[in-house]
Tab-separated table of C-alpha atoms in Angstrom:
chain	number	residue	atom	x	y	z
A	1	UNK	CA	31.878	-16.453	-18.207
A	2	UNK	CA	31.325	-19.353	-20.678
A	3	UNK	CA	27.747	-18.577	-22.264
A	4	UNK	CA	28.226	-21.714	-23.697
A	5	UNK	CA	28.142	-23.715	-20.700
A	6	UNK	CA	25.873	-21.599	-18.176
A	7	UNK	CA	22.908	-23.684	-16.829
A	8	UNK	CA	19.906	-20.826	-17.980
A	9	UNK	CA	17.572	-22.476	-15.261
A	10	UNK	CA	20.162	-20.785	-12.802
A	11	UNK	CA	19.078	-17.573	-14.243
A	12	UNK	CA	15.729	-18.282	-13.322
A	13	UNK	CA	16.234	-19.188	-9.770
A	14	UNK	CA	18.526	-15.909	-9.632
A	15	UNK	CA	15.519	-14.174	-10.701
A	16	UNK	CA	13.147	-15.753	-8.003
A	17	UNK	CA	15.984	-15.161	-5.308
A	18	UNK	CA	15.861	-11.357	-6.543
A	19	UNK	CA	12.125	-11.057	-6.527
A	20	UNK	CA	11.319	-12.866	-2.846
A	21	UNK	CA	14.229	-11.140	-1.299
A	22	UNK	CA	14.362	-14.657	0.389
A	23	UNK	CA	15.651	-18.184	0.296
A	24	UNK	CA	13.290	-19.541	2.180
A	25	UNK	CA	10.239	-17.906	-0.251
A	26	UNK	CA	12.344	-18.609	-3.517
A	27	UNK	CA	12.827	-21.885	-2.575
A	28	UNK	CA	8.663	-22.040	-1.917
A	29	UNK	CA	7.968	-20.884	-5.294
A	30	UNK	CA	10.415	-22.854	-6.941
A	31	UNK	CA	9.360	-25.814	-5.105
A	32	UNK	CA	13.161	-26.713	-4.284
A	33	UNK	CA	14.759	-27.335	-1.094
A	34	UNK	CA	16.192	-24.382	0.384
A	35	UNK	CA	19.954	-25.677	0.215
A	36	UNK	CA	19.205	-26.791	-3.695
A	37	UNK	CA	18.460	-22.689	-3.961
A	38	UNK	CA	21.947	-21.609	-2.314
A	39	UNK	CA	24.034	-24.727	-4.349
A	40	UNK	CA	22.672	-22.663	-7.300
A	41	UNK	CA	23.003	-19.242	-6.595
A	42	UNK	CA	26.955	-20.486	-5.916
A	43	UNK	CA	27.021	-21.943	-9.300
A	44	UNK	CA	25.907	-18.910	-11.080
A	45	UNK	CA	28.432	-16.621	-8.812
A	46	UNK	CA	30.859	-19.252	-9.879
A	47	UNK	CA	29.729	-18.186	-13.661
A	48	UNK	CA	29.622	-14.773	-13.354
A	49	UNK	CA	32.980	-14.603	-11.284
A	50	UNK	CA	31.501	-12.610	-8.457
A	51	UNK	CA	29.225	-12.694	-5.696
A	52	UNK	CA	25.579	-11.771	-6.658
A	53	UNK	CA	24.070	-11.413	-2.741
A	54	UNK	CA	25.218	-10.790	0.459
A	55	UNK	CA	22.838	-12.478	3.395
A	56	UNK	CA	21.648	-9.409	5.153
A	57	UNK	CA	19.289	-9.524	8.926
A	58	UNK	CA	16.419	-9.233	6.142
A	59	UNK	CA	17.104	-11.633	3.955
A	60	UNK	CA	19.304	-11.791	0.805
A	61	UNK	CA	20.745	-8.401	-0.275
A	62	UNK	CA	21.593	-7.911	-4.077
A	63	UNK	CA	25.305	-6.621	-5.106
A	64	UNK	CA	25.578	-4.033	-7.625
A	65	UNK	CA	26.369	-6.572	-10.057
A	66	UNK	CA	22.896	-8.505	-9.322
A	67	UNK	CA	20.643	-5.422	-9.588
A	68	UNK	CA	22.411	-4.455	-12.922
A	69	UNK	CA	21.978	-7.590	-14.468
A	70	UNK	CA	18.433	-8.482	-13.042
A	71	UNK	CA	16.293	-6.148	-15.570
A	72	UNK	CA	17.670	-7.436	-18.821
A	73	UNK	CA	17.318	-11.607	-17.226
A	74	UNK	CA	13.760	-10.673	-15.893
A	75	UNK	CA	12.993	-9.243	-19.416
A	76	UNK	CA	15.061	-11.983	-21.249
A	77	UNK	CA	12.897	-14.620	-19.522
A	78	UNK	CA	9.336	-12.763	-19.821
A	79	UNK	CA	9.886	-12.975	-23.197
A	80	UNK	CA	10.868	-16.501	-23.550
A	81	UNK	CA	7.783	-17.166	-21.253
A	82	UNK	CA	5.705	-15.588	-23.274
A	83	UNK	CA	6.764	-17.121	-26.335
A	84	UNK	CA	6.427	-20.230	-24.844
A	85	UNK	CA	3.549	-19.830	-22.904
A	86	UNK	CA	1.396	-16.902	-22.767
A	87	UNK	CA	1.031	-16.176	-19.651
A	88	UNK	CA	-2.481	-17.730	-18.044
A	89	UNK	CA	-3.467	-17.801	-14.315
A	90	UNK	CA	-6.354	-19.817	-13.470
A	91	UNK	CA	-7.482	-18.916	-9.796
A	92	UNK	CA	-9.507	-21.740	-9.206
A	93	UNK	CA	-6.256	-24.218	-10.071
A	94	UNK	CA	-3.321	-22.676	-8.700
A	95	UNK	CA	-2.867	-21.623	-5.411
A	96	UNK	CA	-1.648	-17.728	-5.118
A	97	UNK	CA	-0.091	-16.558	-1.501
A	98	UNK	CA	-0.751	-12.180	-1.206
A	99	UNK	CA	0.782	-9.409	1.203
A	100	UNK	CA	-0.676	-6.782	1.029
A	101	UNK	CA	0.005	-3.122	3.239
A	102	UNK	CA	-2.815	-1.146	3.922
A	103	UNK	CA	-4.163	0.742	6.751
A	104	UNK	CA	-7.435	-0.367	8.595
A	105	UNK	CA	-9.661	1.475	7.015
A	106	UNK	CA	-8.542	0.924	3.685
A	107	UNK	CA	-8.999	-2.718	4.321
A	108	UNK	CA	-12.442	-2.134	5.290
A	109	UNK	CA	-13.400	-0.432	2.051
A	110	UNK	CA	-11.728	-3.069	-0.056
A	111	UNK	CA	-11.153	-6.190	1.959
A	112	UNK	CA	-15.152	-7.065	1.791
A	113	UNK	CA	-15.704	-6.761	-1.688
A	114	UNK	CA	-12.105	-8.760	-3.154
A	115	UNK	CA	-12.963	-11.778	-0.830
A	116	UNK	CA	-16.378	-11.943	-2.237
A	117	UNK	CA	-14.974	-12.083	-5.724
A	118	UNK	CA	-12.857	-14.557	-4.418
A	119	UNK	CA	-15.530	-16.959	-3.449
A	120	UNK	CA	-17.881	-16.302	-6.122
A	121	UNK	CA	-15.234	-17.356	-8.240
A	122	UNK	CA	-13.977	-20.485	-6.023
A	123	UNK	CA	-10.685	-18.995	-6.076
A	124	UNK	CA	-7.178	-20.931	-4.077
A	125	UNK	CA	-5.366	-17.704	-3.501
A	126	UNK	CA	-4.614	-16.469	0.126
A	127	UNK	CA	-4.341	-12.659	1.198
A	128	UNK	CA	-2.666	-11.488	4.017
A	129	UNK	CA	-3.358	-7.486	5.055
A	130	UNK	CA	0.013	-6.075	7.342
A	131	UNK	CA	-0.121	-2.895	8.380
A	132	UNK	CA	1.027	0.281	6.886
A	133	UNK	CA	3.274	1.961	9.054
A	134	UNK	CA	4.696	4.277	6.589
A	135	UNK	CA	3.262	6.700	3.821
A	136	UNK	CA	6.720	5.875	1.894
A	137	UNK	CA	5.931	1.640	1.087
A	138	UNK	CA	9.269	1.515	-1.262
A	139	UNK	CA	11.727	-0.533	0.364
A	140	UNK	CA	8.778	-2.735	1.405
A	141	UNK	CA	8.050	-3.758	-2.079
A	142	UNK	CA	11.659	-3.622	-3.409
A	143	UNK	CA	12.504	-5.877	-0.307
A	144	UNK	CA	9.428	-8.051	-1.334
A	145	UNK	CA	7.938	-7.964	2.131
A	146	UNK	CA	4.765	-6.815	0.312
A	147	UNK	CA	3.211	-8.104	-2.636
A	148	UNK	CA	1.284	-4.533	-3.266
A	149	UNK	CA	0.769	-1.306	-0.991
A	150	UNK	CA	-2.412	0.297	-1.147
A	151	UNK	CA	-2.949	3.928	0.551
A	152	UNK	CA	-2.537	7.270	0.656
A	153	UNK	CA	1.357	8.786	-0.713
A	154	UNK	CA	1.619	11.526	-2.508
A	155	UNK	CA	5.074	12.311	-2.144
A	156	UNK	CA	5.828	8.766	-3.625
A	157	UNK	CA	3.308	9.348	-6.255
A	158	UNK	CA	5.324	12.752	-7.173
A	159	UNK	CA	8.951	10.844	-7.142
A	160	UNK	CA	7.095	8.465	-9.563
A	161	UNK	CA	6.216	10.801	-11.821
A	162	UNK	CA	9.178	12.474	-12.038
A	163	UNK	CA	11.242	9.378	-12.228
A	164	UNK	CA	8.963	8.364	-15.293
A	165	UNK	CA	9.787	5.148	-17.324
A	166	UNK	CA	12.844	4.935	-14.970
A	167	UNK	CA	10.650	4.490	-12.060
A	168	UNK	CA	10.746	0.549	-10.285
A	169	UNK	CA	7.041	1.051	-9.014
A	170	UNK	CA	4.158	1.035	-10.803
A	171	UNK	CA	0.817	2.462	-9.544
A	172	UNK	CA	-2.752	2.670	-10.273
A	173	UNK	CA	-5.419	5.292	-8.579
A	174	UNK	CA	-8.318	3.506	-7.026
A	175	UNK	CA	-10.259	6.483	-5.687
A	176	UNK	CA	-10.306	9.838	-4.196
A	177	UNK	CA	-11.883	10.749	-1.013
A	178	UNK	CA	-11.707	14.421	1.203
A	179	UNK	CA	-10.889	14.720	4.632
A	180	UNK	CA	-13.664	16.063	7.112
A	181	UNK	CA	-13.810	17.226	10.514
A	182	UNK	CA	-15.822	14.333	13.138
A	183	UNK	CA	-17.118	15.260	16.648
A	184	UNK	CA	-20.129	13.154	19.010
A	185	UNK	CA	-23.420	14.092	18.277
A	186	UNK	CA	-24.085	17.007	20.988
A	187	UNK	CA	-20.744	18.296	20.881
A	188	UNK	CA	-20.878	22.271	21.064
A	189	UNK	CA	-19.402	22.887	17.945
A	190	UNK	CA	-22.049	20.217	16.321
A	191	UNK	CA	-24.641	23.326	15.514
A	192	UNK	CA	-23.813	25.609	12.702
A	193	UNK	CA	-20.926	26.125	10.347
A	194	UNK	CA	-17.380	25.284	11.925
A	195	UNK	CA	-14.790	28.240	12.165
A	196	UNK	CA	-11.281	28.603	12.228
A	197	UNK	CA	-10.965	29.862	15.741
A	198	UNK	CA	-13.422	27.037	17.018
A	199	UNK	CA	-11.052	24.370	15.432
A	200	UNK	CA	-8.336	25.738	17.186
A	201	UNK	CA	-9.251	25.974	20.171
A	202	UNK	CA	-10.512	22.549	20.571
A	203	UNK	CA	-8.958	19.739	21.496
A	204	UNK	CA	-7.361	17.014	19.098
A	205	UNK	CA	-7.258	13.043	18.167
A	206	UNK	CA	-4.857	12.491	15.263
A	207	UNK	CA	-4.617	9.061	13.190
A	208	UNK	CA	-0.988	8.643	12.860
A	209	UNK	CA	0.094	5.046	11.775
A	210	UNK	CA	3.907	5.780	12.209
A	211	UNK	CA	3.542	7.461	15.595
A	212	UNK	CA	4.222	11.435	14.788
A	213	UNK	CA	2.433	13.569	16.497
A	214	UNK	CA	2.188	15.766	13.462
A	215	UNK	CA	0.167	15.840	10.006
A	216	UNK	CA	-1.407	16.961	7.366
A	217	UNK	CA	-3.912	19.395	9.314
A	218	UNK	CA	-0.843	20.430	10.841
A	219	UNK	CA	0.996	21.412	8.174
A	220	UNK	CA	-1.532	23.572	6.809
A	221	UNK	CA	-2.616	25.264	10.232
A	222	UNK	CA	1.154	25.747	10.316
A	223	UNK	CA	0.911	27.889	7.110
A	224	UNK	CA	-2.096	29.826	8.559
A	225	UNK	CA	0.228	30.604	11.436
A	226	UNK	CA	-2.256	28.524	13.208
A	227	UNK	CA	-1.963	25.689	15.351
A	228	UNK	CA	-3.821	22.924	17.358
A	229	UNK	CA	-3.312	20.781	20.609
A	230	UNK	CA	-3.302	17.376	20.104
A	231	UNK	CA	-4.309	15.866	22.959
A	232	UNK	CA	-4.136	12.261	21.847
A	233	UNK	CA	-2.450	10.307	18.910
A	234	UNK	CA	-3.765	6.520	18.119
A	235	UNK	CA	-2.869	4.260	14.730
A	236	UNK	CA	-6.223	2.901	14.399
A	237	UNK	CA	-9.267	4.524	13.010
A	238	UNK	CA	-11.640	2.089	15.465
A	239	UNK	CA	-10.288	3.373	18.047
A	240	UNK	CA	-10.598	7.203	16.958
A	241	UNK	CA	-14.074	6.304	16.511
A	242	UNK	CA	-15.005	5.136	19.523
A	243	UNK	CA	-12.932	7.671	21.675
A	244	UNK	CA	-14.211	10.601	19.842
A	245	UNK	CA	-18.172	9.739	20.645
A	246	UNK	CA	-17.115	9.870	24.187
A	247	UNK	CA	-14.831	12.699	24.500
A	248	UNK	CA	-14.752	16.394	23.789
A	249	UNK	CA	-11.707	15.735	21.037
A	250	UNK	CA	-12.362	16.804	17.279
A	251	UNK	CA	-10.970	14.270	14.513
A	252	UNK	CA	-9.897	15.056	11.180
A	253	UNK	CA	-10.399	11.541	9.038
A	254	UNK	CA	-11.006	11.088	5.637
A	255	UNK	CA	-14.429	10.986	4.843
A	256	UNK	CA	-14.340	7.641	3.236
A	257	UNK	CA	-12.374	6.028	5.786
A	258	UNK	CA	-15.382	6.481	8.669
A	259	UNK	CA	-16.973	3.049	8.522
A	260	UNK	CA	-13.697	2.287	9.641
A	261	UNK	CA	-14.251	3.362	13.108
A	262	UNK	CA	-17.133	1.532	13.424
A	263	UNK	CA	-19.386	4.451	14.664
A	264	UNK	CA	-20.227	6.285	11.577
A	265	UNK	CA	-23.375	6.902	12.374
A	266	UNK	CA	-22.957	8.346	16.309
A	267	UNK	CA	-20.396	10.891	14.615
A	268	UNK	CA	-21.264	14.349	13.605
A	269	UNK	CA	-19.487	15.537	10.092
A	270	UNK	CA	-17.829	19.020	9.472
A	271	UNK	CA	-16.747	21.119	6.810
A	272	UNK	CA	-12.931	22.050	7.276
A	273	UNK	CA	-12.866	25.526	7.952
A	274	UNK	CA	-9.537	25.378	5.896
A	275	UNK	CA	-8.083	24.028	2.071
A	276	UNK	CA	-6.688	21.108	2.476
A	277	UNK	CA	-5.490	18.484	-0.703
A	278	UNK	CA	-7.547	15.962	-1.820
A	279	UNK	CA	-6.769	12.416	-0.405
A	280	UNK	CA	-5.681	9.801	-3.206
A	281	UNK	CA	-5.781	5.928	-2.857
A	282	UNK	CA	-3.560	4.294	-5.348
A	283	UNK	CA	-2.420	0.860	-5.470
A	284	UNK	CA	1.816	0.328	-5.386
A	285	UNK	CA	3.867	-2.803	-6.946
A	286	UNK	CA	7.293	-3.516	-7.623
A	287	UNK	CA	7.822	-3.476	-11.718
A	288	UNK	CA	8.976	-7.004	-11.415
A	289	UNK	CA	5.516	-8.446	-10.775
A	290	UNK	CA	4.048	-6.618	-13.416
A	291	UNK	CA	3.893	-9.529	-15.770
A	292	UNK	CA	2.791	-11.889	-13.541
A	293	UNK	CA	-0.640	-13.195	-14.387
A	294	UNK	CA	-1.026	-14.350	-10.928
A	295	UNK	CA	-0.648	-10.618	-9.421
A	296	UNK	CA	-2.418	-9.132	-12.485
A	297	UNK	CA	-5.605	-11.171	-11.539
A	298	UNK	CA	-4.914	-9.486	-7.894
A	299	UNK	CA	-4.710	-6.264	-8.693
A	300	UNK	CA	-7.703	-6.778	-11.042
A	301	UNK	CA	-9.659	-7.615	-8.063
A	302	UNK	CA	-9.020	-4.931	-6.263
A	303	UNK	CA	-9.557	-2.304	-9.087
A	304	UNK	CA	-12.315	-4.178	-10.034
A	305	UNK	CA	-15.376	-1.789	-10.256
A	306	UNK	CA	-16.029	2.071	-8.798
A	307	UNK	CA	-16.807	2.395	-5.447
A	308	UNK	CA	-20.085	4.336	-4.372
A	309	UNK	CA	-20.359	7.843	-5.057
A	310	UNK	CA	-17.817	9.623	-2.485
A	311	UNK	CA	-20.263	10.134	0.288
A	312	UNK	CA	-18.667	13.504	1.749
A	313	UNK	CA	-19.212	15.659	-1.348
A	314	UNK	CA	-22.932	16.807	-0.274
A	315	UNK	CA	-21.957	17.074	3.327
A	316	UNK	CA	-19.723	19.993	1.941
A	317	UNK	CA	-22.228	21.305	0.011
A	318	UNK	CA	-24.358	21.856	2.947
A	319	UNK	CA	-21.623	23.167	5.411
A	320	UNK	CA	-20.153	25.474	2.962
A	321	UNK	CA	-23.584	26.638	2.180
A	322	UNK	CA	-24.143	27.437	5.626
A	323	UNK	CA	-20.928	29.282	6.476
C-alpha cells in the first residue's frame, strides 16, 4: 500500500463501517449514500490489498485483517480529533439516536428519571429500550446492535476483570440490590419467618428472560441438595406480579426490581431462608464508543445521581430478626 496516496477519509468511513456493524447505519452517520459507503470500503480494500468485510445475514462482518487494524485507526483518529477538536456534544443541537438492552424492570428504575433529564434539558437525542434476552450482552455490543447493556452479569463482569486492559467492554456499577422472596398478602406462608422446608415445598414462578427453566435460586438449592418445582416460567416481571397476587406460587425477584410488576404494594416480602449473592447492575459498552462525547453524555445520564436507599435492607432486618 502507497501511504502516500491513501485517501485518510477512507479510514474514517472504515471506522464507522466497523463501529455500526452496518452499511445502512454507517452510511446514516456519515450522512452518505449507502452505495458512496461500499465504493469506499472497495477503495480502501483496493489499498490495503485485501478484503476488510465479508457481508454476513447480520450485517458486515470484519476479516482478521480489519479487526487488527481497527484499534490503532480508531486511536489514530481520536487523537487527531482531539487535537483538532476537543470533543463537545451539545444535546440540545445535535440529534443522538440510543439502543439500549435492559430488562423491564430495569427500565422502570431508570427509564423515568433519564427522560426527565432529557426534557429539562431540551435535549434532540432518541432512546430506544430492546429487550435483554441474555445475561451475556457481548456480541450485542461488539455487533453494534446495542449502543449500551444495562443489567445484571456477573460472569461477564468476572471475564472483564480478568481480561483487564485487554478487555473490549467497558463497564460501570450503577447499584446493588438483594433478591427477596414475594407471595399475595394472605398467603400461608405470609405469617412468621420463612423456612427452608416451606420454600420447598411450595410452588414456583421464575423470571427467566431467555426461557430456562432454571436459575439462580436453583443453583443454590441445588448445592443444599435441595430443590423446587417450578410451576411456571414468564420473561416479564408485570406479569410475575400480577400472577403471583392471584395464585398460591412464591417468586424470588430482586427487591429493587418490584415496582416493576406493578403490584408492589399487594405483595408480601420474605427473607430467603438461604445465602444467595448480591445482585449487581452495571452499565456495558463497546470500548469503541468510549470517546464519544455523544455516548459519554448518555451514560452520564444514566449514572447520573444515587438511587434511593435500597429499600429491602430493613425488610431483612426484620425477617432475620424474627427467625
Amino acid at each position: 500500500m502507497n501511504f502516500r496516496t491513501l485517501d485518510l477519509n477512507l479510514l474514517r468511513i472504515f471506522d464507522t463501517v466497523m463501529a455500526e456493524g452496518s452499511l445502512t447505519r454507517a452510511a446514516q452517520v456519515l450522512a452518505m449514500t449507502q452505495p458512496a459507503v461500499s465504493h469506499a470500503l472497495k477503495r480502501l480494500h483496493d489499498a490495503v490489498g485485501e478484503s476488510l468485510f465479508q457481508r454476513s445475514a447480520r450485517g458486515m462482518k470484519p476479516t482478521a485483517k480489519a479487526e487488527a487494524l481497527w484499534p490503532q485507526v480508531r486511536a489514530a483518529l481520536a487523537g487527531l480529533q482531539q487535537a483538532l477538536a476537543p470533543g463537545t456534544y451539545d444535546p440540545t443541537v445535535e440529534p443522538g439516536n440510543f439502543r439500549l438492552a435492559m430488562v423491564d424492570a430495569t427500565a422502570v428504575l431508570l427509564m423515568p428519571r433519564v427522560i426527565q433529564s432529557i426534557e429539562t434539558q431540551r435535549a434532540l437525542a432518541n432512546l430506544r429500550v430492546q429487550p435483554l434476552t441474555t445475561r451475556d450482552p457481548r456480541q450485542l455490543l461488539e455487533q453494534g446492535d446495542a449502543d449500551l447493556a444495562v443489567g445484571y452479569f456477573p460472569d461477564v463482569i468476572a471475564a472483564l476483570r480478568s481480561q483487564g486492559d485487554d478487555a473490549t467492554l467497558r463497564q460501570l456499577r450503577l447499584y446493588d440490590t438483594r433478591y427477596v422472596c414475594v407471595m399475595r398478602q394472605g398467603h400461608p406462608l405470609a405469617q412468621g419467618a420463612l423456612t427452608l422446608d416451606d420454600f420447598c415445598a411450595a410452588h414456583h414462578l421464575l423470571v427467566s428472560f431467555s426461557g430456562r427453566a432454571h436459575g439462580f435460586v436453583d443453583q443454590a438449592l441445588s448445592g443444599l441438595g435441595r430443590r423446587r418445582r417450578i410451576v411456571l416460567t414468564v420473561n416479564q416481571f408485570h406479569t410475575a406480579g400480577q400472577v403471583v397476587t392471584t395464585s398460591d406460587l412464591l417468586t424470588v425477584l430482586p427487591r429493587r426490581f418490584l415496582a416493576a410488576t406493578g403490584y408492589e404494594h399487594s405483595l408480601v416480602i420474605k427473607a430467603l431462608p438461604f445465602q444467595l449473592g448480591r445482585v449487581h447492575v452495571d452499565m456495558l459498552w463497546h470500548m469503541r464508543r468510549d470517546a464519544d462525547p455523544a455516548h459519554a453524555w448518555l451514560r452520564g445520564l444514566i449514572a447520573q445521581g444515587p438511587l434511593a436507599a435500597d429499600p429491602d435492607e430493613a425488610v431483612a432486618r426484620v425477617d432475620e430478626s424474627a427467625a
